[in-house]
Coordinates of C-alpha atoms in Angstrom, one line a residue:
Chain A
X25 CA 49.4 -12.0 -3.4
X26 CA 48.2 -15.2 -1.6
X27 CA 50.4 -17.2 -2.8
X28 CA 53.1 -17.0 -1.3
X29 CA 51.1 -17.6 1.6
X30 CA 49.4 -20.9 0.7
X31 CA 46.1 -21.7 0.6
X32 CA 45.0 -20.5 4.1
X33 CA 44.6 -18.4 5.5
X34 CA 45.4 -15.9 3.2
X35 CA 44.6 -12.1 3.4
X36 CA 41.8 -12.2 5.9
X37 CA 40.1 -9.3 4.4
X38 CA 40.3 -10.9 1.0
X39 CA 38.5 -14.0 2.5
X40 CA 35.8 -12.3 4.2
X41 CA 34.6 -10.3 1.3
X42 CA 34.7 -13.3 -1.1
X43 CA 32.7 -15.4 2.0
X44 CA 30.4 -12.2 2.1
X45 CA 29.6 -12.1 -1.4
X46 CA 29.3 -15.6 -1.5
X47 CA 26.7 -15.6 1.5
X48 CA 24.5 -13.2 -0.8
X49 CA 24.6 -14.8 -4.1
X50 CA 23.6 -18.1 -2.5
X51 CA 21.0 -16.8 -0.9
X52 CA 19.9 -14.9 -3.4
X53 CA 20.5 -17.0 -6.7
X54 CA 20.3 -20.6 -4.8
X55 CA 23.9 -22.7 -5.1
X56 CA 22.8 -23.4 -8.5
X57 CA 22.1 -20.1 -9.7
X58 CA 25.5 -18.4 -8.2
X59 CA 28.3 -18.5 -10.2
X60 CA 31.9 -18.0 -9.2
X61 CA 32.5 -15.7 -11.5
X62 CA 29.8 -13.3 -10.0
X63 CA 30.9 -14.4 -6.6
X64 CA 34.3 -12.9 -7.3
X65 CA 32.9 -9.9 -9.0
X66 CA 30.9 -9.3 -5.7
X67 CA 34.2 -9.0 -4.0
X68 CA 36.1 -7.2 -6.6
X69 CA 38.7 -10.3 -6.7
X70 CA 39.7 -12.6 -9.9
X71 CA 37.9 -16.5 -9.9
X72 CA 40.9 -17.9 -9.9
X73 CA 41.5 -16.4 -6.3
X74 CA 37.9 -17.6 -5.2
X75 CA 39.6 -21.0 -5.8
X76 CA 42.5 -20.8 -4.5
X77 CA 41.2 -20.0 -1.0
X78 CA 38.3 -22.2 -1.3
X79 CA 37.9 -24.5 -3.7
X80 CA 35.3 -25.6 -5.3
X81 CA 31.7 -24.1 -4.9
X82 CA 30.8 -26.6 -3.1
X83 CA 33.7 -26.1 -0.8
X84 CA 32.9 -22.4 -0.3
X85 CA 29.3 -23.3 0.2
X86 CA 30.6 -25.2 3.6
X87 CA 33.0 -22.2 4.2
X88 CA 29.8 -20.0 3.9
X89 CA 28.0 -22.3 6.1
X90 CA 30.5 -22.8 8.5
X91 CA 29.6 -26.6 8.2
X92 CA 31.5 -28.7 10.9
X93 CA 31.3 -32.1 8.1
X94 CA 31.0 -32.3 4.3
X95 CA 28.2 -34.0 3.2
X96 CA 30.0 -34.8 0.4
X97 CA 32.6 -37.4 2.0
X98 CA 30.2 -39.4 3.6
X99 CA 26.7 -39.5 1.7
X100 CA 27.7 -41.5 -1.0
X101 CA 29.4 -44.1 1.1
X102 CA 25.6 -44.1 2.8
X103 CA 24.1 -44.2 -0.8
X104 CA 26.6 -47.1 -2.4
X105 CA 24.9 -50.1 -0.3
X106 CA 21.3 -49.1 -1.8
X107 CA 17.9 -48.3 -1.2
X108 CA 17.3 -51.3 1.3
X109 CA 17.6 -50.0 4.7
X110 CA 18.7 -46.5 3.8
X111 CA 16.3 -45.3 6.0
X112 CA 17.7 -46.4 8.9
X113 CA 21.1 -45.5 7.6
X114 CA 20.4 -42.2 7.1
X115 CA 18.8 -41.7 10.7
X116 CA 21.8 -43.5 12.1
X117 CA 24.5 -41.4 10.5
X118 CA 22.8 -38.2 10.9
X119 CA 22.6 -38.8 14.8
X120 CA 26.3 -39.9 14.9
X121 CA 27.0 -36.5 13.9
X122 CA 23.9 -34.8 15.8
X123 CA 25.3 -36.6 19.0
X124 CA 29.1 -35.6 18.4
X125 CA 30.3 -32.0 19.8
X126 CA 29.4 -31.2 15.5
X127 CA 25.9 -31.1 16.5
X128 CA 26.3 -27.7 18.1
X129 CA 26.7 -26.3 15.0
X130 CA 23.8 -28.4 13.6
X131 CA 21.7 -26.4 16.5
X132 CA 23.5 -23.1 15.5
X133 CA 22.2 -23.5 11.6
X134 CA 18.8 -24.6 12.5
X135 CA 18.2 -21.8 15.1
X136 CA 20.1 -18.8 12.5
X137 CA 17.8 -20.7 10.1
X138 CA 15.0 -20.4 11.7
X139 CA 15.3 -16.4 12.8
X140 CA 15.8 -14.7 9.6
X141 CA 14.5 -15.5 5.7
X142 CA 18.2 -14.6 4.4
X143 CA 19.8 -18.2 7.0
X144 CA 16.3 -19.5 6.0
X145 CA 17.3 -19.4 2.5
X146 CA 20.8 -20.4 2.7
X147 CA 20.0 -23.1 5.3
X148 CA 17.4 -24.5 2.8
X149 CA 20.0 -24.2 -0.4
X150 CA 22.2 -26.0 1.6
X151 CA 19.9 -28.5 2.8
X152 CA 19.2 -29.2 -0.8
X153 CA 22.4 -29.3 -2.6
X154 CA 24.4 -30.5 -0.1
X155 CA 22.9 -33.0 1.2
X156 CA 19.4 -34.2 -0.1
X157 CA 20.4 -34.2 -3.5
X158 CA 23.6 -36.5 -2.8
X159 CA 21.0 -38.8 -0.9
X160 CA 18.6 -39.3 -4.5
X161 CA 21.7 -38.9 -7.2
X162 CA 22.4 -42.6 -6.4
X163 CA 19.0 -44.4 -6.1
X164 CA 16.9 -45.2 -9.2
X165 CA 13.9 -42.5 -7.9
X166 CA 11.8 -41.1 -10.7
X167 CA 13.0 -37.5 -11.2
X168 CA 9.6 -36.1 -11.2
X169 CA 9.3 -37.2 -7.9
X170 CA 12.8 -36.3 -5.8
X171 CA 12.0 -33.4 -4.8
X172 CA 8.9 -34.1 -2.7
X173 CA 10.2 -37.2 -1.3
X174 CA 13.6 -35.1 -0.1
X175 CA 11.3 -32.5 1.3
X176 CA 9.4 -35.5 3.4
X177 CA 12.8 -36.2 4.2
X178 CA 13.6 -33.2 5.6
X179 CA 10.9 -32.6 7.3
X180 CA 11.1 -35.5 9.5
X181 CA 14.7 -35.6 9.8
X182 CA 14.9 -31.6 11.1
X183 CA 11.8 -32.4 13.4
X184 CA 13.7 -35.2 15.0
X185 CA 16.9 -32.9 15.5
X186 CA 14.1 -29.9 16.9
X187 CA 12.7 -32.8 19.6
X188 CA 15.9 -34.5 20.5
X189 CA 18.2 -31.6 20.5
X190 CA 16.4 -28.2 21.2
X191 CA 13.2 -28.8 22.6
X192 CA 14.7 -32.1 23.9
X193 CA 11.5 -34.0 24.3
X194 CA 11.2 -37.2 26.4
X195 CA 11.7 -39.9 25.6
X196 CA 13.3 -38.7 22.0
X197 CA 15.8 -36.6 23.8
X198 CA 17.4 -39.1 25.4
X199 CA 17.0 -42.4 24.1
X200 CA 19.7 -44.0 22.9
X201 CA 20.7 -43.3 18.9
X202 CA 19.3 -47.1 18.4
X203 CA 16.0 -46.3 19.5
X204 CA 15.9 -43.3 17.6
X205 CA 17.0 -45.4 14.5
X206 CA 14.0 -48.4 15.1
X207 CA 11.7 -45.8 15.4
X208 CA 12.2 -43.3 12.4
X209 CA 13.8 -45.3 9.7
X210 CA 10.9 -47.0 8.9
X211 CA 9.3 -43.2 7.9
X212 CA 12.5 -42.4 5.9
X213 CA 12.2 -45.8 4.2
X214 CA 8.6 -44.9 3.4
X215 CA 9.5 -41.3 1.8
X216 CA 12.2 -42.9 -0.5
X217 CA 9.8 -45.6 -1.2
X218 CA 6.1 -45.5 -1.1
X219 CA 4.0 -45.0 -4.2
X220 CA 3.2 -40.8 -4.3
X221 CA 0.6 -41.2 -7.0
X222 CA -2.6 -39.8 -4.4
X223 CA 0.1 -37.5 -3.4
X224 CA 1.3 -36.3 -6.8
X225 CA -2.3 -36.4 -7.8
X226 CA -3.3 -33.9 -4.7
X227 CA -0.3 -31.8 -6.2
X228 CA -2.0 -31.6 -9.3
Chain B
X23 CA -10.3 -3.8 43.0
X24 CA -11.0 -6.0 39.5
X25 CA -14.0 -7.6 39.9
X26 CA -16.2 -3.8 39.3
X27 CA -14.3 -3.5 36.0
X28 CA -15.4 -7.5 35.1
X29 CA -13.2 -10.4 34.3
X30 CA -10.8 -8.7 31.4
X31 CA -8.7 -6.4 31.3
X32 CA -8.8 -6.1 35.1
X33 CA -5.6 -4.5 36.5
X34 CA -2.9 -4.6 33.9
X35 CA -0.3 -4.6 36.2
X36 CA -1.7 -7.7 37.9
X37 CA -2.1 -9.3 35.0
X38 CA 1.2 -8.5 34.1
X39 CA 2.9 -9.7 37.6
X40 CA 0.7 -13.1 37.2
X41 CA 1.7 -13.6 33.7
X42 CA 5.5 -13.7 34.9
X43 CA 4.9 -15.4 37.6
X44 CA 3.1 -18.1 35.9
X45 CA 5.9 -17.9 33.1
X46 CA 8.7 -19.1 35.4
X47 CA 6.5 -21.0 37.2
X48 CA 5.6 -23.2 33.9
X49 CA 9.1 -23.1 32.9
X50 CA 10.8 -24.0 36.1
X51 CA 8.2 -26.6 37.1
X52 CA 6.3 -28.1 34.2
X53 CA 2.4 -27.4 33.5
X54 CA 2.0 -30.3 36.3
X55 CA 4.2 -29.1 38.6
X56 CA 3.1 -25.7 38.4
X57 CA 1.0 -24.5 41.3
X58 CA -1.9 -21.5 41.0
X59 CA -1.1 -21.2 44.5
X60 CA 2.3 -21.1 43.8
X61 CA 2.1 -18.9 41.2
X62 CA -0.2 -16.7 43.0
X63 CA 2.6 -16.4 45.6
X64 CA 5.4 -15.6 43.3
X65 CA 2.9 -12.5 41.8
X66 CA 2.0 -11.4 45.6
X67 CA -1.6 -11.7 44.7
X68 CA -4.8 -14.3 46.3
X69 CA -5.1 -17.1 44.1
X70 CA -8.7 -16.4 43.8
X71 CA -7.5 -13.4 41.9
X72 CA -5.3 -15.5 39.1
X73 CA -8.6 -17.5 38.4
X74 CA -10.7 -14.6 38.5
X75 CA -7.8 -12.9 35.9
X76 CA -7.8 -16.4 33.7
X77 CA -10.0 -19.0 34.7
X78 CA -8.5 -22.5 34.5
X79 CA -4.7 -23.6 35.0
X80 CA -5.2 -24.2 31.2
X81 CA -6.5 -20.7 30.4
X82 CA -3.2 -19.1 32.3
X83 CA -1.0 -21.6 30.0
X84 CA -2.5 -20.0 27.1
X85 CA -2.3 -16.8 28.1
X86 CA 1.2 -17.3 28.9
X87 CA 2.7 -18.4 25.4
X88 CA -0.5 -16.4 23.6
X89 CA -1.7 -19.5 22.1
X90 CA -4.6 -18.1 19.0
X91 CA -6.3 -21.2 19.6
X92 CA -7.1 -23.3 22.3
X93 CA -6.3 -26.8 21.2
X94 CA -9.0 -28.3 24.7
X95 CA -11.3 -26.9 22.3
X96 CA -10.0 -29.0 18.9
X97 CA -9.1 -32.3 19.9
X98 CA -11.3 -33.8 21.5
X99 CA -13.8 -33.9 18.3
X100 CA -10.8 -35.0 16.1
X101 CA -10.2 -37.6 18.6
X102 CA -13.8 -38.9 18.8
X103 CA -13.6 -40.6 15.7
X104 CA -11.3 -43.0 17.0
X105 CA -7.8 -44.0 15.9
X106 CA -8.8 -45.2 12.1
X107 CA -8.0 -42.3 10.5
X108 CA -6.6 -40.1 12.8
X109 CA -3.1 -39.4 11.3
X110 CA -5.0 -37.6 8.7
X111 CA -7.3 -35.8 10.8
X112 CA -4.2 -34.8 12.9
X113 CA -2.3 -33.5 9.9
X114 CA -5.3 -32.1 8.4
X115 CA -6.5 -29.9 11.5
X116 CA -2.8 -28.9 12.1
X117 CA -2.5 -27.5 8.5
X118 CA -5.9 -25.8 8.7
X119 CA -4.6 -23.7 11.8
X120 CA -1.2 -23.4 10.1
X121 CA -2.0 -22.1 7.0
X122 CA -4.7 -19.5 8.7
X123 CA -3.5 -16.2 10.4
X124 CA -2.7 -18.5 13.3
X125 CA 0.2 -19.7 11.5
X126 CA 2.2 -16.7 12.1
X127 CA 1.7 -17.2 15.7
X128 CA 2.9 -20.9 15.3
X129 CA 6.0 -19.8 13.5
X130 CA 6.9 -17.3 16.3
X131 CA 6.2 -19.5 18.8
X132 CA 8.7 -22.2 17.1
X133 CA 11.3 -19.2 16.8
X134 CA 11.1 -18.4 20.3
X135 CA 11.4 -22.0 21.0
X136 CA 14.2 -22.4 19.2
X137 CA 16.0 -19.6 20.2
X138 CA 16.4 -20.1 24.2
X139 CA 16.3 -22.9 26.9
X140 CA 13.5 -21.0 28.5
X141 CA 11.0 -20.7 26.1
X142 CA 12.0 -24.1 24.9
X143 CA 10.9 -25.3 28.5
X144 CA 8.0 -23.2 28.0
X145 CA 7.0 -25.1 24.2
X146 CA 7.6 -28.2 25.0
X147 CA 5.0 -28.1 28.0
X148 CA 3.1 -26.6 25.9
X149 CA 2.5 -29.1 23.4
X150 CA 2.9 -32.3 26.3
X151 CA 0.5 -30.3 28.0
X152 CA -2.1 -29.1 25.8
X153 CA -1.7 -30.9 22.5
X154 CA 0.3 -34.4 22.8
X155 CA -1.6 -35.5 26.2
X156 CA -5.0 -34.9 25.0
X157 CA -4.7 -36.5 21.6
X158 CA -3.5 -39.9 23.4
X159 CA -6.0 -39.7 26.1
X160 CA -9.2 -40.7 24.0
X161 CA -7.3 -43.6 22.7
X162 CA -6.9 -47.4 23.8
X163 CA -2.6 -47.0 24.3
X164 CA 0.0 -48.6 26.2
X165 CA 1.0 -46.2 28.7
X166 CA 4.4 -47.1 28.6
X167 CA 4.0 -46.4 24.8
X168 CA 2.2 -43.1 25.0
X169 CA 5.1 -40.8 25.7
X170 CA 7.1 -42.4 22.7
X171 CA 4.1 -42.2 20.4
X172 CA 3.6 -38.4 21.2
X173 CA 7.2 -37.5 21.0
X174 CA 7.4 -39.1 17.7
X175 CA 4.2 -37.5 16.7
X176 CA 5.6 -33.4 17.7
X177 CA 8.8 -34.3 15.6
X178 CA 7.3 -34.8 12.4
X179 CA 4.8 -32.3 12.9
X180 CA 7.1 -29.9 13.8
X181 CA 9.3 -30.6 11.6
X182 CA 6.5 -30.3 8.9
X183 CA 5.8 -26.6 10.0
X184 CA 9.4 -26.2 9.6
X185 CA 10.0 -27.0 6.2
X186 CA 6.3 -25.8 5.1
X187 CA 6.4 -22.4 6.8
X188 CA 9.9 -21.7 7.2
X189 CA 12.7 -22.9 5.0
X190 CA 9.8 -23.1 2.4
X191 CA 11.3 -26.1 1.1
X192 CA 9.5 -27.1 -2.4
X193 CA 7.0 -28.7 -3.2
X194 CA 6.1 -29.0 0.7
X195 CA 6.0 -25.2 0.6
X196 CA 3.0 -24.7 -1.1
X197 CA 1.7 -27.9 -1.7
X198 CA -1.9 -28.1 -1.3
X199 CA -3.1 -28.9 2.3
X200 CA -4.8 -32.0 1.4
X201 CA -1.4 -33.5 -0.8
X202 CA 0.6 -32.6 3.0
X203 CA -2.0 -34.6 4.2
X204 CA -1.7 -37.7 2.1
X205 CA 2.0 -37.8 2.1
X206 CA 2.8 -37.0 6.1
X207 CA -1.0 -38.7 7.4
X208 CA 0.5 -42.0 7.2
X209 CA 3.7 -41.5 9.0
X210 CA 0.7 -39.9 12.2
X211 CA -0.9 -43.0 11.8
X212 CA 2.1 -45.4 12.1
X213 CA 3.2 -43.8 15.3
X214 CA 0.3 -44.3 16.6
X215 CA -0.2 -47.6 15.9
X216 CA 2.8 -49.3 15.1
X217 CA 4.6 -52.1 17.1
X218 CA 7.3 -50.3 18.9
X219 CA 8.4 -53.3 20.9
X220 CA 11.8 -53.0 18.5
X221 CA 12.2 -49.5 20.2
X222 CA 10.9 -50.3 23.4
X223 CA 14.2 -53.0 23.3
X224 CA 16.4 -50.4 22.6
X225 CA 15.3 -48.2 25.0
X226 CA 15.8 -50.1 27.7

């Protein structure tokens, strides 16, 4: 029936209960665990409709999120000039966005995040497959160790955004995104790079 | 009327006015700018009463954003042992308080935060205040440095709690304390004694 309406926007109520069945399996299953095919059974529709409106899963994953970017287009543009200075990279192009009108939404996510363990979990899944995973899959990191130095990553990178941009914390709300970039690339250099042995040791 | 019934409850009305008052008054004005007398006013009661209800200036603050732990009574030990060091102490205390009953006061405290301009007001004085001031008054800093340092400090701690205690991103999520500790102390100790002329530059 869509198609003879193109690609969007599609029967509205079709949409909302594939985004509404999508919501739960992510949050539930993780991005990885939910599959388009029990995505579309959650809405009674066929997969090849959940594509046509959306895309691929990570496509609907945005959709779901109501993401203002796609990680995809510009991480791996970050991630092709290497691990040197990637720190400050990331902390530069992360307030570029952050500092346009998209960083509203950024707010939005954290705070829906933050007030209930169903955003909590989808803010998290998309946290990791949307963006911290993109950020590792092109540097030469030892797999056994990704995950905690993403998690470092995130941690100071959503702190930053909670100063600056919701509790808006002198000087950090307001200094200018250069500041903000000599200040905390240097940690995110140090997550992607610093030897995690007393770390991974400590993790047992 | 309160003094025959002792210092607490006293009158819970009274309490409740000055509580509100004091709110607002720590909101609108800071914790510097916020007058007992003032506040006193804006509850219609004698400022001998508000100190009579809860003591210090610093007493009323916690009482306000009903703070489990008074941090006048933490750091000054953890900052008697000097700067060598402290990063860890700092991330060590902070996880001890975190990962106790406490915690659950922490995360509502970041929720409320998070969740509207006035409570941000309030949590942000709150940690200048109570926290971020006195862990850079026992040490040797640049003035002109201090607010920077602290700033930088709250975001990765905060941002710590985030991903810790809410998003429960792995392995931060229930990593042992003491792993937290040897992965984020480092990043405490940098900004406290790093060179920050770099930033200072582009600050302006």
């Amino acid at each position: 029936m869509a198609r003879r309406t193109g690609r969007r926007p599609g029967n509205p109520d079709t949409r909302e209960a594939i985004l509404a069945a999508a919501r739960s399996a992510f949050a539930e299953k993780g991005f990885d665990g939910a599959s388009i095919r029990a995505i579309a059974a959650g809405a009674g529709v066929d997969p090849a409709l959940v594509h046509h409106y959306f895309g691929t899963k990570d496509q609907l994953f945005l959709a779901v999120m109501d993401a203002p970017i796609d990680p995809g287009t510009l991480i791996p543009d970050l991630v092709a000039g290497g691990r040197d200075g990637l720190g400050e990279r990331l902390v530069r192009t992360f307030l570029t966005i952050w500092d346009s009108p998209a960083g509203a939404v950024g707010v939005a996510l954290l705070r829906s995040g933050i007030n209930n363990d169903w955003s909590a979990r989808l803010l998290r899944e998309f946290l990791t497959s949307q963006i911290l995973r993109r950020v590792l899959a092109g540097l030469d990191l030892d797999p056994a160790e990704a995950p905690l130095r993403s998690s470092l990553i995130a941690s100071q990178m959503a702190g930053m955004a909670l100063m600056r941009y919701v509790l808006k914390l002198e000087p950090l709300a307001s200094a200018p995104a250069e500041a903000v970039v000599a200040a905390v690339g240097p940690t995110m250099q140090r997550y992607l790079d610093a030897d995690l042995s007393a770390v991974r040791a400590a993790l047992g």
